[in-house]
XYZ file of C-alpha atoms in Angstrom:
739
model
C 62.663 4.069 -9.977
C 61.557 0.676 -11.300
C 61.506 0.471 -15.089
C 58.376 -1.024 -16.639
C 58.712 -3.870 -19.116
C 57.123 -3.461 -22.538
C 54.373 -6.065 -21.843
C 53.433 -4.275 -18.629
C 53.428 -0.885 -20.376
C 51.136 -2.351 -23.027
C 48.836 -3.786 -20.363
C 48.681 -0.503 -18.443
C 47.788 1.369 -21.611
C 45.126 -1.209 -22.466
C 43.414 -0.638 -19.120
C 42.913 3.078 -19.739
C 39.356 3.726 -20.904
C 39.436 7.062 -22.620
C 36.323 8.855 -23.752
C 33.839 11.587 -22.994
C 30.354 10.557 -21.936
C 27.265 12.624 -22.624
C 25.216 14.184 -19.872
C 21.916 12.271 -19.650
C 18.608 13.716 -20.736
C 16.364 14.440 -17.747
C 14.501 12.554 -16.388
C 16.807 9.558 -16.503
C 17.110 6.198 -14.791
C 20.339 7.450 -13.162
C 18.750 10.442 -11.399
C 18.464 8.959 -7.910
C 21.929 7.399 -8.001
C 23.419 10.612 -9.390
C 22.174 12.373 -6.254
C 23.538 9.647 -3.976
C 26.878 9.872 -5.768
C 27.280 13.646 -5.881
C 25.398 15.318 -3.008
C 27.606 14.539 -0.021
C 26.883 17.638 2.056
C 24.808 20.800 2.084
C 21.367 21.575 0.684
C 19.459 18.445 -0.404
C 22.478 16.312 0.532
C 21.968 12.552 0.590
C 24.752 11.857 3.086
C 25.798 8.525 1.556
C 29.491 9.318 2.036
C 29.132 10.196 5.735
C 29.743 6.591 6.797
C 33.200 6.593 5.145
C 34.254 10.171 5.902
C 37.005 10.597 6.902
C 38.631 7.593 5.284
C 39.600 5.968 8.588
C 36.110 6.343 10.098
C 33.749 3.605 11.181
C 30.603 4.024 13.233
C 31.527 0.682 14.802
C 34.553 2.213 16.527
C 38.288 1.633 16.567
C 39.671 -1.279 14.591
C 37.065 -1.020 11.840
C 37.467 0.965 8.600
C 34.129 1.299 6.827
C 35.711 2.304 3.504
C 37.735 -0.920 3.397
C 34.620 -2.892 4.316
C 32.646 -1.297 1.476
C 35.334 -2.358 -1.022
C 35.401 -5.859 0.459
C 31.594 -6.070 0.239
C 31.649 -5.286 -3.483
C 34.355 -7.891 -4.116
C 32.608 -10.643 -2.161
C 29.310 -9.952 -3.922
C 31.000 -10.124 -7.333
C 33.491 -12.919 -6.670
C 31.131 -15.873 -7.105
C 30.151 -14.728 -10.595
C 30.954 -16.527 -13.819
C 31.746 -14.009 -16.540
C 32.016 -16.722 -19.194
C 28.551 -18.129 -18.562
C 27.018 -14.799 -17.514
C 25.902 -16.119 -14.138
C 26.045 -14.086 -10.940
C 28.514 -11.306 -10.397
C 27.636 -8.042 -8.695
C 23.934 -8.707 -8.156
C 23.424 -8.217 -4.390
C 23.190 -11.973 -3.828
C 25.442 -11.256 -0.836
C 22.292 -10.023 0.928
C 21.380 -13.710 1.378
C 24.925 -14.958 2.098
C 26.115 -13.163 5.242
C 25.579 -15.979 7.735
C 29.135 -17.296 7.716
C 30.662 -19.559 5.094
C 32.910 -17.580 2.766
C 31.696 -14.224 4.112
C 33.274 -14.138 7.556
C 32.896 -11.266 9.993
C 30.406 -8.475 10.716
C 31.572 -6.133 7.926
C 28.977 -7.300 5.412
C 25.923 -6.893 7.628
C 27.244 -3.536 8.854
C 27.688 -2.335 5.279
C 24.294 -3.597 4.115
C 22.630 -1.939 7.120
C 24.208 1.360 6.054
C 23.076 0.841 2.460
C 19.493 -0.255 3.217
C 17.952 3.257 3.585
C 19.202 4.142 0.080
C 17.592 1.062 -1.498
C 14.495 1.996 -3.510
C 12.638 1.407 -6.745
C 15.100 3.814 -8.385
C 18.305 2.437 -6.842
C 18.854 -1.313 -6.739
C 20.937 -2.751 -3.918
C 23.505 -4.018 -6.423
C 23.878 -0.508 -7.878
C 24.282 0.847 -4.337
C 27.007 -1.728 -3.627
C 28.755 -0.537 -6.796
C 28.280 3.075 -5.684
C 29.905 2.114 -2.395
C 33.064 1.263 -4.341
C 33.205 4.731 -5.918
C 32.454 6.465 -2.616
C 34.924 4.504 -0.478
C 37.779 4.885 -2.959
C 37.147 8.587 -3.536
C 36.751 9.361 0.174
C 40.185 7.844 0.774
C 41.919 9.909 -1.895
C 41.754 7.295 -4.621
C 40.789 7.714 -8.267
C 37.319 8.060 -9.708
C 35.801 4.636 -10.348
C 33.220 5.168 -13.073
C 29.725 4.018 -12.125
C 27.310 2.559 -14.642
C 23.863 1.641 -13.358
C 21.109 -0.780 -14.278
C 22.033 -3.824 -12.188
C 19.208 -6.161 -11.244
C 19.147 -7.614 -7.740
C 19.251 -11.347 -7.139
C 16.364 -12.908 -5.242
C 18.442 -15.619 -3.569
C 22.016 -16.486 -2.669
C 24.459 -17.372 -5.417
C 27.076 -20.079 -5.847
C 30.136 -20.359 -3.635
C 33.563 -19.422 -4.925
C 34.982 -16.430 -3.024
C 38.801 -16.805 -2.993
C 40.053 -17.901 0.437
C 43.543 -17.362 1.942
C 44.382 -21.083 1.963
C 43.789 -21.538 -1.777
C 46.748 -22.489 -3.945
C 47.854 -20.078 -6.659
C 46.392 -22.239 -9.431
C 43.011 -22.183 -7.704
C 43.295 -18.414 -7.357
C 44.094 -18.012 -11.040
C 41.188 -20.229 -12.063
C 38.787 -18.396 -9.755
C 39.783 -15.000 -11.106
C 39.675 -16.312 -14.670
C 36.086 -17.397 -13.986
C 35.348 -13.813 -12.901
C 36.933 -12.511 -16.114
C 40.416 -11.517 -14.863
C 43.741 -12.842 -16.126
C 46.756 -13.252 -13.832
C 47.994 -9.689 -14.303
C 44.532 -8.316 -13.570
C 44.155 -10.635 -10.570
C 47.295 -9.145 -9.026
C 46.020 -5.615 -9.666
C 42.570 -6.301 -8.181
C 44.088 -7.770 -5.003
C 46.557 -4.880 -4.621
C 43.872 -2.252 -5.240
C 41.462 -3.979 -2.868
C 44.064 -4.347 -0.117
C 45.390 -0.789 -0.109
C 43.161 -0.230 2.946
C 41.987 -2.376 5.830
C 43.581 -5.452 7.308
C 42.995 -8.866 8.847
C 41.063 -9.159 12.124
C 42.150 -11.686 14.707
C 38.496 -12.291 15.603
C 37.868 -13.553 12.063
C 41.221 -15.196 11.263
C 43.010 -16.016 14.545
C 45.333 -18.434 12.750
C 46.659 -15.517 10.646
C 46.524 -12.784 13.299
C 46.779 -14.350 16.758
C 45.381 -12.022 19.407
C 48.780 -11.749 21.096
C 50.453 -10.584 17.885
C 47.837 -8.067 16.765
C 49.355 -4.769 15.705
C 47.133 -2.851 18.091
C 44.673 -3.392 20.898
C 41.865 -3.648 18.367
C 43.072 -7.017 17.123
C 43.859 -5.921 13.565
C 46.950 -6.141 11.384
C 46.774 -3.761 8.450
C 47.775 -4.565 4.881
C 50.091 -1.542 4.786
C 51.140 1.390 6.954
C 48.426 3.857 5.875
C 44.640 3.938 5.824
C 44.545 5.765 2.506
C 44.000 4.704 -1.063
C 47.676 4.687 -2.051
C 50.208 2.172 -3.361
C 51.959 1.433 -0.055
C 50.688 -2.140 -0.293
C 52.879 -2.489 -3.405
C 55.907 -0.384 -2.440
C 56.262 -1.990 0.988
C 55.960 -5.470 -0.520
C 58.606 -4.784 -3.167
C 60.980 -3.096 -0.691
C 60.726 -6.026 1.717
C 59.338 -3.884 4.553
C 55.742 -5.079 4.373
C 53.867 -6.165 7.487
C 50.926 -7.399 5.412
C 49.640 -10.411 7.400
C 48.751 -12.165 4.137
C 52.397 -11.911 3.053
C 54.436 -12.379 6.245
C 53.955 -13.812 9.721
C 51.957 -16.885 10.789
C 50.151 -17.027 7.434
C 53.285 -18.506 5.801
C 53.402 -21.571 8.038
C 49.630 -21.960 7.747
C 49.771 -21.760 3.955
C 47.452 -18.746 4.019
C 49.851 -16.049 2.782
C 47.552 -15.433 -0.178
C 48.683 -11.879 -1.037
C 52.292 -13.036 -1.194
C 51.416 -15.896 -3.538
C 49.201 -13.706 -5.722
C 51.757 -10.888 -6.032
C 54.484 -13.398 -6.952
C 52.319 -15.226 -9.505
C 54.096 -13.532 -12.440
C 57.495 -13.218 -10.803
C 56.531 -9.894 -9.145
C 56.410 -8.108 -12.510
C 52.957 -6.565 -12.043
C 53.336 -5.649 -8.383
C 56.601 -3.874 -9.233
C 54.811 -1.912 -11.949
C 52.251 -0.841 -9.352
C 54.962 0.813 -7.237
C 54.588 3.705 -9.670
C 51.811 5.774 -8.080
C 50.404 7.058 -11.380
C 50.292 3.512 -12.727
C 48.668 2.235 -9.536
C 46.033 4.971 -9.631
C 45.058 4.517 -13.278
C 45.107 0.720 -13.112
C 42.977 0.645 -9.949
C 40.433 2.998 -11.501
C 39.979 0.625 -14.422
C 40.269 -2.694 -12.576
C 37.796 -1.730 -9.869
C 35.354 -0.531 -12.519
C 35.774 -3.822 -14.362
C 35.211 -5.656 -11.085
C 31.868 -3.991 -10.349
C 30.778 -4.513 -13.959
C 30.880 -8.300 -13.678
C 27.102 -8.722 -13.892
C 24.645 -11.442 -14.914
C 23.965 -12.067 -18.581
C 21.222 -9.818 -19.925
C 22.029 -6.910 -17.610
C 22.291 -3.702 -19.648
C 24.377 -1.057 -17.916
C 23.974 2.649 -18.601
C 26.752 4.997 -19.615
C 28.863 6.100 -16.629
C 27.172 8.699 -14.440
C 28.313 12.241 -15.176
C 26.893 15.300 -13.402
C 24.069 17.265 -14.957
C 24.997 20.878 -15.584
C 21.393 21.754 -14.716
C 18.962 19.447 -12.943
C 15.397 20.081 -11.706
C 14.177 18.881 -8.311
C 10.767 18.404 -6.711
C 8.845 19.869 -9.636
C 5.217 20.129 -8.594
C 2.069 21.457 -10.193
C -0.822 22.041 -7.788
C -4.341 23.104 -8.685
C -5.307 26.190 -6.684
C -8.655 27.089 -5.196
C -11.178 28.110 -7.817
C -9.452 26.034 -10.500
C -8.351 28.995 -12.613
C -4.683 28.795 -11.633
C -1.987 26.194 -11.048
C 0.958 26.627 -8.696
C 4.321 25.581 -10.172
C 7.113 25.029 -7.635
C 10.493 23.336 -7.449
C 14.252 23.761 -7.324
C 16.888 24.056 -10.032
C 20.396 22.730 -9.366
C 23.256 24.500 -11.153
C 26.653 22.814 -11.290
C 29.187 25.380 -10.110
C 32.315 23.295 -10.603
C 33.121 25.018 -13.893
C 31.216 28.261 -13.290
C 31.713 29.685 -9.814
C 28.517 30.366 -7.893
C 29.695 33.946 -7.418
C 29.602 34.385 -11.201
C 25.889 33.541 -11.465
C 23.753 36.683 -11.515
C 20.364 35.047 -12.033
C 18.621 31.811 -12.955
C 15.304 31.928 -14.800
C 12.848 29.403 -16.186
C 11.869 29.946 -19.808
C 8.766 27.855 -20.408
C 6.257 26.780 -23.014
C 2.551 26.428 -22.397
C 0.509 23.270 -22.800
C 0.295 23.789 -26.571
C 4.031 24.387 -26.980
C 3.807 28.165 -27.314
C 6.528 30.242 -25.650
C 5.339 32.113 -22.566
C 5.710 35.878 -22.542
C 7.335 36.039 -19.093
C 10.144 34.053 -17.507
C 9.920 32.649 -13.984
C 12.494 34.051 -11.565
C 14.258 31.925 -8.972
C 15.873 32.651 -5.619
C 18.942 31.191 -3.963
C 18.179 28.180 -1.735
C 21.548 26.681 -0.783
C 24.707 24.901 -1.885
C 25.850 21.288 -1.928
C 29.159 19.547 -2.501
C 30.495 16.189 -3.625
C 34.046 14.881 -3.847
C 34.753 16.683 -7.112
C 31.768 18.933 -7.778
C 29.887 21.828 -6.230
C 26.297 22.890 -6.829
C 23.981 25.795 -6.080
C 20.217 25.406 -5.806
C 17.630 27.990 -6.794
C 13.968 27.721 -5.831
C 10.913 29.059 -7.593
C 7.176 29.397 -7.165
C 4.811 30.795 -9.765
C 1.132 30.740 -10.596
C 0.143 29.681 -14.106
C -3.224 29.924 -15.807
C -4.856 26.489 -15.779
C -6.181 27.163 -19.277
C -2.659 27.329 -20.753
C -0.439 25.713 -18.069
C 3.034 24.408 -19.006
C 4.548 21.559 -21.027
C 8.325 22.091 -20.827
C 10.974 24.619 -19.911
C 14.591 25.593 -20.433
C 16.852 27.176 -17.824
C 18.472 30.532 -18.549
C 21.598 31.268 -16.504
C 22.843 34.861 -16.637
C 26.389 35.514 -15.438
C 27.564 38.728 -13.823
C 29.477 39.683 -16.977
C 26.174 39.744 -18.876
C 26.726 36.522 -20.815
C 24.014 33.878 -20.780
C 23.705 30.102 -20.937
C 20.492 28.439 -22.123
C 20.232 24.860 -20.877
C 17.678 22.928 -22.929
C 18.115 19.333 -21.683
C 19.935 18.093 -24.785
C 17.452 19.902 -27.004
C 14.406 18.228 -25.479
C 13.508 20.853 -22.889
C 12.715 19.779 -19.341
C 9.285 18.126 -19.640
C 6.430 18.489 -17.193
C 2.925 17.093 -17.589
C -0.298 18.555 -16.214
C -2.705 15.693 -16.958
C -2.520 14.489 -13.351
C -1.178 16.376 -10.341
C -0.775 15.289 -6.748
C -2.620 17.717 -4.491
C -0.302 17.730 -1.474
C -2.320 20.248 0.613
C -5.438 18.111 0.193
C -3.562 14.859 0.911
C -2.492 13.812 4.399
C -1.010 11.117 6.621
C -2.666 10.832 10.014
C -0.376 11.437 12.977
C -2.163 8.913 15.206
C -3.054 5.244 14.863
C -6.597 4.112 14.171
C -8.363 1.357 16.134
C -6.457 -1.249 14.105
C -3.101 0.319 14.922
C -2.686 1.724 11.401
C -2.013 5.200 10.003
C -4.473 6.439 7.401
C -2.969 7.804 4.187
C -5.282 9.938 2.047
C -4.118 10.943 -1.424
C -5.904 13.482 -3.621
C -5.029 14.068 -7.274
C -6.320 16.569 -9.823
C -6.938 15.092 -13.293
C -7.528 17.244 -16.343
C -10.794 16.555 -18.145
C -9.300 15.507 -21.463
C -10.562 11.940 -21.684
C -11.371 8.790 -19.784
C -8.536 7.560 -17.588
C -7.959 4.817 -15.098
C -6.694 6.877 -12.160
C -4.476 4.921 -9.776
C -2.534 5.379 -6.553
C 0.719 3.385 -6.450
C 2.703 2.785 -3.269
C 6.147 1.242 -2.913
C 6.517 -0.393 0.491
C 9.655 -1.717 2.152
C 8.818 -5.091 3.697
C 11.278 -6.472 6.289
C 12.735 -9.885 5.541
C 13.196 -12.660 8.071
C 16.109 -15.002 8.883
C 18.470 -12.147 9.688
C 18.419 -10.696 6.156
C 19.218 -6.996 6.518
C 17.843 -5.561 3.286
C 14.042 -5.362 2.943
C 12.103 -6.366 -0.126
C 10.110 -3.878 -2.174
C 6.394 -4.394 -2.634
C 4.269 -2.340 -5.035
C 0.599 -1.833 -4.211
C -2.006 -0.141 -6.413
C -5.405 1.248 -5.506
C -8.051 2.770 -7.748
C -8.790 6.426 -7.064
C -12.430 7.495 -6.995
C -13.765 10.649 -8.633
C -14.810 13.305 -6.108
C -15.702 16.680 -7.567
C -14.873 19.003 -10.452
C -12.999 22.263 -9.920
C -12.462 24.268 -13.073
C -11.144 22.039 -15.851
C -9.950 19.370 -13.401
C -11.595 16.527 -11.503
C -10.390 15.592 -8.040
C -9.775 11.903 -7.322
C -9.187 10.320 -3.928
C -7.855 7.094 -2.452
C -7.038 5.974 1.069
C -4.616 3.339 2.289
C -3.775 2.044 5.755
C -0.064 2.009 6.552
C 1.642 0.208 9.374
C 3.332 2.916 11.508
C 6.710 1.286 10.808
C 6.224 1.980 7.082
C 5.502 5.693 7.301
C 9.178 6.679 7.123
C 10.042 4.506 4.129
C 7.003 4.472 1.839
C 6.983 6.339 -1.456
C 3.959 6.835 -3.673
C 2.691 8.305 -6.901
C -0.477 8.827 -8.909
C -1.213 7.985 -12.536
C -3.870 8.674 -15.150
C -3.332 6.536 -18.211
C 0.314 6.990 -19.232
C 0.727 10.241 -17.262
C 2.285 10.013 -13.811
C 3.249 12.176 -10.857
C 5.614 9.875 -8.971
C 8.315 9.473 -6.320
C 6.561 11.281 -3.485
C 7.451 10.825 0.171
C 4.575 10.259 2.598
C 6.513 11.939 5.422
C 6.221 15.281 3.596
C 2.419 15.244 3.693
C 0.525 17.257 6.321
C -1.252 15.442 9.130
C -4.634 16.901 8.171
C -6.147 17.241 4.712
C -7.116 20.748 3.609
C -10.204 21.233 1.473
C -9.817 22.735 -2.004
C -12.319 25.525 -2.367
C -14.222 25.901 -5.655
C -13.663 29.658 -5.314
C -10.369 31.520 -5.677
C -8.369 32.613 -2.596
C -9.160 35.838 -0.818
C -6.096 37.989 -1.170
C -5.488 39.041 2.424
C -7.454 37.730 5.405
C -7.771 40.138 8.336
C -9.137 39.871 11.857
C -9.263 41.778 15.102
C -5.829 40.283 15.856
C -3.902 41.302 12.722
C -4.033 43.606 9.713
C -2.558 43.186 6.231
C 0.276 45.626 5.473
C 1.021 44.779 1.843
C 3.157 42.580 -0.403
C 6.901 43.165 0.033
C 10.148 41.902 -1.463
C 12.267 39.457 0.530
C 15.544 37.587 0.107
C 17.485 34.901 1.942
C 20.428 37.301 2.279
C 18.390 39.933 4.134
C 15.038 38.819 5.503
C 12.187 41.293 5.871
C 11.525 39.865 9.347
C 14.357 37.932 10.960
C 13.575 37.578 14.678
C 12.024 34.112 14.278
C 11.115 31.740 11.469
C 8.776 28.750 11.198
C 8.298 26.285 8.336
C 4.963 24.515 8.035
C 3.590 22.379 5.205
C 0.120 23.130 6.566
C 0.564 26.894 7.007
C -2.231 29.450 7.238
C -2.067 33.175 7.943
C -3.768 32.520 11.277
C -1.164 29.923 12.311
C 1.667 32.308 11.494
C -0.055 35.045 13.512
C -0.190 32.686 16.489
C 3.456 31.626 16.111
C 4.513 35.284 15.962
C 2.166 36.539 18.692
C 5.056 38.009 20.706
C 6.214 40.162 17.793
C 4.811 43.336 16.277
C 4.920 42.067 12.686
C 4.782 38.780 10.812
C 4.769 37.654 7.214
C 3.975 34.556 5.169
C 5.996 33.528 2.137
C 6.232 30.843 -0.543
C 3.150 29.018 0.750
C 4.781 27.509 3.836
C 7.194 29.990 5.456
C 6.376 32.199 8.459
C 8.644 35.053 9.600
C 8.407 37.263 12.715
C 9.958 40.574 13.737
C 9.460 43.899 15.462
C 10.516 45.886 12.410
C 10.857 45.329 8.674
C 14.345 45.382 7.179
C 14.896 48.501 5.004
C 15.939 46.287 2.066
C 12.385 44.928 1.885
C 10.324 47.215 -0.338
C 6.704 47.235 -1.415
C 5.848 45.013 -4.400
C 2.714 44.658 -6.483
C -0.104 42.915 -4.663
C -0.369 40.415 -7.536
C 3.185 39.230 -6.829
C 2.051 37.632 -3.550
C 0.197 34.931 -5.424
C 1.021 31.578 -3.799
C -1.781 29.911 -1.872
C -1.129 28.916 1.731
C -0.240 25.241 2.054
C -2.793 24.805 4.836
C -5.616 26.868 3.332
C -5.774 27.423 -0.402
C -8.379 30.137 0.170
C -5.560 32.367 1.447
C -2.458 33.776 -0.206
C 0.881 33.228 1.526
C 3.329 35.462 -0.309
C 5.284 34.172 -3.289
C 8.817 33.516 -4.476
C 10.913 36.205 -2.739
C 7.659 37.944 -1.855
C 6.210 38.172 1.644
C 2.633 38.989 2.618
C 3.205 41.300 5.582
C 0.885 41.690 8.581
C 0.789 43.770 11.770
C -0.092 42.189 15.113
C -2.859 44.412 16.495
C -2.591 42.852 19.956
C 1.138 43.388 20.247
C 2.395 44.821 23.521
C 6.155 45.424 23.766
C 8.243 43.584 26.336
C 9.786 46.092 28.755
C 11.981 46.542 31.775
C 9.258 48.030 34.019
C 9.631 51.007 36.330
C 9.907 49.886 39.973
C 9.302 52.438 42.736
C 12.498 53.164 44.644
C 14.754 51.553 42.010
C 16.458 52.564 38.783
C 17.009 50.033 36.003
C 20.770 49.520 35.532
C 20.893 47.279 32.446
C 21.729 43.729 31.394
C 24.683 42.264 33.338
C 26.660 39.036 33.236
C 26.849 36.658 36.163
C 29.994 37.050 38.275
C 33.039 34.910 37.620
C 33.238 32.148 40.214
C 30.145 33.312 42.077
C 26.926 35.302 41.911
C 26.522 38.884 40.762
C 24.122 39.363 43.702
C 24.979 36.991 46.535
C 22.843 37.883 49.594
C 19.633 35.902 48.957
C 17.664 34.333 46.120
C 14.475 32.571 45.119
C 13.068 30.855 42.047
C 9.446 30.492 41.003
C 7.414 29.779 37.890
C 5.300 32.832 38.701
C 8.197 35.298 38.797
C 7.706 38.933 37.779
C 10.027 41.896 38.198
C 7.629 43.290 40.820
C 7.573 40.046 42.840
C 11.383 39.931 42.843
C 11.552 43.528 44.112
C 9.122 42.613 46.882
C 11.120 39.506 47.837
C 14.349 41.488 48.099
C 12.647 43.865 50.563
C 14.661 47.027 50.029
C 18.051 45.484 49.126
C 20.355 47.907 47.366
C 20.214 45.743 44.230
C 17.957 43.042 42.852
C 18.116 41.154 39.576
C 16.042 38.696 37.559
C 17.636 35.836 35.611
C 16.662 32.936 33.340
C 12.958 33.786 33.407
C 12.266 32.496 36.939
C 15.217 33.355 39.207
C 15.462 36.343 41.595
C 18.669 37.540 43.328
C 19.272 40.237 45.975
C 22.429 41.977 47.170
C 23.872 44.952 48.998
C 26.501 45.216 46.280
C 27.116 44.080 42.720
C 30.124 41.796 42.165
C 32.955 43.575 40.361
C 33.276 40.733 37.823
C 29.643 41.190 36.773
C 29.792 43.489 33.749
C 27.309 45.331 31.581
C 26.245 43.434 28.440
C 24.204 44.100 25.331
C 20.520 44.620 26.081
C 19.707 41.879 23.564
C 21.505 39.339 25.788
C 18.681 39.612 28.351
C 16.007 38.271 26.030
C 13.957 35.902 28.198
C 10.549 37.013 29.404
C 9.422 36.497 32.979
C 7.674 33.239 33.777
C 4.899 35.183 35.490
C 4.563 38.038 32.966
C 5.535 37.621 29.320
C 5.592 41.412 28.865
C 8.606 41.856 31.167
C 12.236 40.865 30.623
C 13.794 38.473 33.129
C 17.403 38.074 32.011
C 18.641 34.921 30.269
C 21.190 32.185 30.876
C 24.003 33.798 32.945
C 22.445 37.202 32.299
C 20.515 39.402 34.774
C 18.357 42.477 34.403
C 19.711 44.517 37.325
C 17.753 47.143 39.315
């Protein structure tokens, strides 16, 4: 083991940034980036890490390592900065600098293309580049690189000054000193940055000639692993390195930059980094320092730490008649320190508009789980109706564990705030699904504004505008439009505005509404229905009925055991009638939570009758109707239901559902296929054959005998109806109803 000198020990200790950082108060400027950082997979996942998972992956194919390219992108963006003068640094100026020069190769444009969808008014491109450092390092087994946010993007390219392989060591030292790194730190940054990736012959043929490339992809790696480890240091010190910037043609060309950098202090620092714990802790600090080289005047936040409890998609919606407001959303519970299995319930404890505690809590139901590199989360959804006269102003979250203990999360004592001065009316808003005569899509936005004073009511849109000249990342443009007063419903006035969107902008545009200082922001136009529903001045009828269906009652429901589980449809423009149509082949259907439709031929025994008032959420497509509630389903019976059967055929006996034969047909004498097939027509075609069978909805087979390798299967396997008669079963894929 290599002993560390006292100066190196002192330096290592000085790099360690110890401290505990407070969880932010919600809402916070870090909220969007916290999601990007932590929600890698599962419910509400952002998927930012997918491009670097696993560590060796690249969507560009063999020879590319996206994680290494993300680290390189952050360094190149930062490297032209001047820490002394406070000019440049990590400011996304690289966006304008990818056409050659010091930024050689396709890695930068590839990385920026991956980052572009995450760029928004709440996540600057420079913060995303910094987040890429954390994500790439962590995906490859490296340490946590703390992420502070608040970077401001450059609007043009910066100065030159990225270190190049041919630079002399004095030039290297001066360049790194300009960035804010002394010689010891320079060595650490290079070692930490070159623990993954390599040199491509296509970019540097003088260093990696095609004939000498380590593999057919034309790449020579910096060390023998594609992991965030200290092999780059241990192999250098042991003399076994194949690092092309240390050995090989780069020596004769004077481009063995890693070798010169590592030897700049007589190999003292690089030897210290052969200790894995030292390497890990030093890289964590040096890479954080690297991404915190920012322009003068930039104020960075505290490092992102996970919320223990975080709300999502909170939405108040005025209901028909104006007497009630729907309150919906999700609550995320961090289950890293409290296992999800230990959570018995999550409830919302709220205060009304005047700050008075409500008499009843709002229950939630399980929605799903999500995971990051180091944290796990469980989401709970809720939907409740509140009186418009008292409404809500803030809430706390009460978590009850299975041992009976409780946790009250109060957002650092502030409560989780929610305003009801202005509310987006999503059911009444819409984005047209077709282009108008000018080739545009019409966006209509409706907001409900409480009659408490005179406000300037505005619609704000944030548009992503493509740049020219090969610049990958779009620019953001904010557009405002005055909203016009429409009609009064209860204590609220409805306001409306329309805007024409280019079809290419419909997937990337966000919007919000404001009345004075009150806002309801960060909405996604893709979540709006394609047609606007009217808001009735009268309250919903509880249970619509028709000659086609009859209301059965309000019943309990849960994600673990659905009341009706044969089919499910989700619709942000749902009505009872639409669900009845979707479930027309089933005996029962139910609507839940405003936008969920479930079908089945029987109700699960775990679903029991609930009070009619508990099915109190208006349908998303018709606020005159109720569509269940949170864990409550409005159940209906299909009065036109006729069961699908295996009909009686004269001269034949139904044998059951059978598999196709192995290596041949179950019935091999003759066959036909038609889009008008019925069981009766197949029997007629087979003309007295000993056996006949129907398969895949439209296929008919005949035979004097049944193949021995065709075996009886579960009746549920033959689930397709006949193409010519939807009330008869006609097998399925590789399954026959045999007669």
